[in-house]
């Protein structure tokens, strides 16, 4: 066990998507290091199973980021202060579907749900927010806050995912700016885990394409424990607020955590401010910082 992680024992972390993949690996590492971990999970029964497997001090609460009513219920049910909020849950949408609130599934789950959750929990967060983005954000050259549902543009799974992750990057940029502006002790971090052999796109019905991707992932991708290291790095290392952490291997696919560069589009403060304003309207939530 990393001494830098066990030094955080007793602190409280909320991890979304904590039952599978990166979220499971992150929550497990934190619980085994002695942190008090809230497992935010769509499937509470599986969450309880994971809590038993992890050991330590784990609490399970239901959360579906594709349903803003669930997001609000989670925030209401969660008592007490939070040291770390880890926005890990995400989806790679294989079909053009909508959330319970009518948003395109990718943008709703990967950005608008976490945005609302963070706004609602921010008054109780004391140390750090980590949002898991992706270097797939480079696949989106811009984002139009007035067309988050991709109505004016042809919808494809990669385009949906890339735009949702660019939204996460821009949200992180604006949140970091706001936190700095008010002198907040809270830091905002962004990560990309590289290519991880997880179940984010685990759709066996895709047939041979799925088998090819899974086969390549088993050879060339990080496993979930290695992928979680970028998030844990943010919690344990003295890096600057607003940092984007990736991995040091070829093409950023696998390796050890390292500070990473982001796309030009992900550095656009004006676009970030416009996106933030639109997200507040769509989610009906506002940040306590301005």
PDB file of N, CA and C in Angstrom, residues 2-13 29-37 57:
ATOM      1  N   UNK A   2       0.575   2.207  -0.854  1.00  0.00           N
ATOM      2  CA  UNK A   2       1.320   3.448  -0.973  1.00  0.00           C
ATOM      3  C   UNK A   2       1.148   4.266   0.302  1.00  0.00           C
ATOM      4  N   UNK A   3       2.284   4.637   0.932  1.00  0.00           N
ATOM      5  CA  UNK A   3       2.217   5.421   2.166  1.00  0.00           C
ATOM      6  C   UNK A   3       1.528   6.756   1.953  1.00  0.00           C
ATOM      7  N   UNK A   4       1.668   7.329   0.756  1.00  0.00           N
ATOM      8  CA  UNK A   4       1.031   8.620   0.480  1.00  0.00           C
ATOM      9  C   UNK A   4      -0.488   8.489   0.473  1.00  0.00           C
ATOM     10  N   UNK A   5      -0.981   7.320   0.099  1.00  0.00           N
ATOM     11  CA  UNK A   5      -2.423   7.101   0.112  1.00  0.00           C
ATOM     12  C   UNK A   5      -2.918   6.791   1.518  1.00  0.00           C
ATOM     13  N   UNK A   6      -2.194   5.969   2.249  1.00  0.00           N
ATOM     14  CA  UNK A   6      -2.617   5.646   3.617  1.00  0.00           C
ATOM     15  C   UNK A   6      -2.539   6.869   4.525  1.00  0.00           C
ATOM     16  N   UNK A   7      -1.753   7.871   4.127  1.00  0.00           N
ATOM     17  CA  UNK A   7      -1.692   9.114   4.901  1.00  0.00           C
ATOM     18  C   UNK A   7      -3.028   9.858   4.877  1.00  0.00           C
ATOM     19  N   UNK A   8      -3.907   9.496   3.945  1.00  0.00           N
ATOM     20  CA  UNK A   8      -5.222  10.134   3.837  1.00  0.00           C
ATOM     21  C   UNK A   8      -6.286   9.398   4.642  1.00  0.00           C
ATOM     22  N   UNK A   9      -5.889   8.362   5.381  1.00  0.00           N
ATOM     23  CA  UNK A   9      -6.839   7.548   6.148  1.00  0.00           C
ATOM     24  C   UNK A   9      -7.712   8.420   7.037  1.00  0.00           C
ATOM     25  N   UNK A  10      -8.988   8.081   7.079  1.00  0.00           N
ATOM     26  CA  UNK A  10      -9.943   8.818   7.894  1.00  0.00           C
ATOM     27  C   UNK A  10     -10.684   9.897   7.135  1.00  0.00           C
ATOM     28  N   UNK A  11     -10.152  10.305   5.997  1.00  0.00           N
ATOM     29  CA  UNK A  11     -10.841  11.307   5.187  1.00  0.00           C
ATOM     30  C   UNK A  11     -11.980  10.648   4.403  1.00  0.00           C
ATOM     31  N   UNK A  12     -12.874  11.480   3.928  1.00  0.00           N
ATOM     32  CA  UNK A  12     -14.085  10.957   3.287  1.00  0.00           C
ATOM     33  C   UNK A  12     -14.091  11.266   1.789  1.00  0.00           C
ATOM     34  N   UNK A  13     -14.342  10.243   0.983  1.00  0.00           N
ATOM     35  CA  UNK A  13     -14.367  10.392  -0.469  1.00  0.00           C
ATOM     36  C   UNK A  13     -15.681   9.866  -1.023  1.00  0.00           C
ATOM     37  N   UNK A  29      -9.221   1.017  -3.721  1.00  0.00           N
ATOM     38  CA  UNK A  29      -7.921   1.502  -3.248  1.00  0.00           C
ATOM     39  C   UNK A  29      -8.087   2.467  -2.083  1.00  0.00           C
ATOM     40  N   UNK A  30      -9.074   3.337  -2.164  1.00  0.00           N
ATOM     41  CA  UNK A  30      -9.297   4.307  -1.091  1.00  0.00           C
ATOM     42  C   UNK A  30      -9.782   3.621   0.182  1.00  0.00           C
ATOM     43  N   UNK A  31     -10.702   2.673   0.039  1.00  0.00           N
ATOM     44  CA  UNK A  31     -11.214   1.962   1.215  1.00  0.00           C
ATOM     45  C   UNK A  31     -10.110   1.169   1.897  1.00  0.00           C
ATOM     46  N   UNK A  32      -9.282   0.511   1.102  1.00  0.00           N
ATOM     47  CA  UNK A  32      -8.212  -0.296   1.672  1.00  0.00           C
ATOM     48  C   UNK A  32      -7.087   0.552   2.253  1.00  0.00           C
ATOM     49  N   UNK A  33      -7.046   1.828   1.867  1.00  0.00           N
ATOM     50  CA  UNK A  33      -6.065   2.748   2.452  1.00  0.00           C
ATOM     51  C   UNK A  33      -6.582   3.393   3.730  1.00  0.00           C
ATOM     52  N   UNK A  34      -7.832   3.111   4.077  1.00  0.00           N
ATOM     53  CA  UNK A  34      -8.376   3.619   5.328  1.00  0.00           C
ATOM     54  C   UNK A  34      -9.253   4.844   5.204  1.00  0.00           C
ATOM     55  N   UNK A  35      -9.594   5.249   3.985  1.00  0.00           N
ATOM     56  CA  UNK A  35     -10.516   6.359   3.825  1.00  0.00           C
ATOM     57  C   UNK A  35     -11.948   5.879   4.038  1.00  0.00           C
ATOM     58  N   UNK A  36     -12.818   6.788   4.388  1.00  0.00           N
ATOM     59  CA  UNK A  36     -14.253   6.504   4.455  1.00  0.00           C
ATOM     60  C   UNK A  36     -14.825   6.790   3.069  1.00  0.00           C
ATOM     61  N   UNK A  37     -15.394   5.800   2.441  1.00  0.00           N
ATOM     62  CA  UNK A  37     -15.772   5.907   1.034  1.00  0.00           C
ATOM     63  C   UNK A  37     -17.281   5.771   0.864  1.00  0.00           C
ATOM     64  N   UNK A  57     -14.406   1.149   5.647  1.00  0.00           N
ATOM     65  CA  UNK A  57     -15.573   1.961   5.993  1.00  0.00           C
ATOM     66  C   UNK A  57     -16.236   2.450   4.716  1.00  0.00           C
TER      67      UNK A  57
END
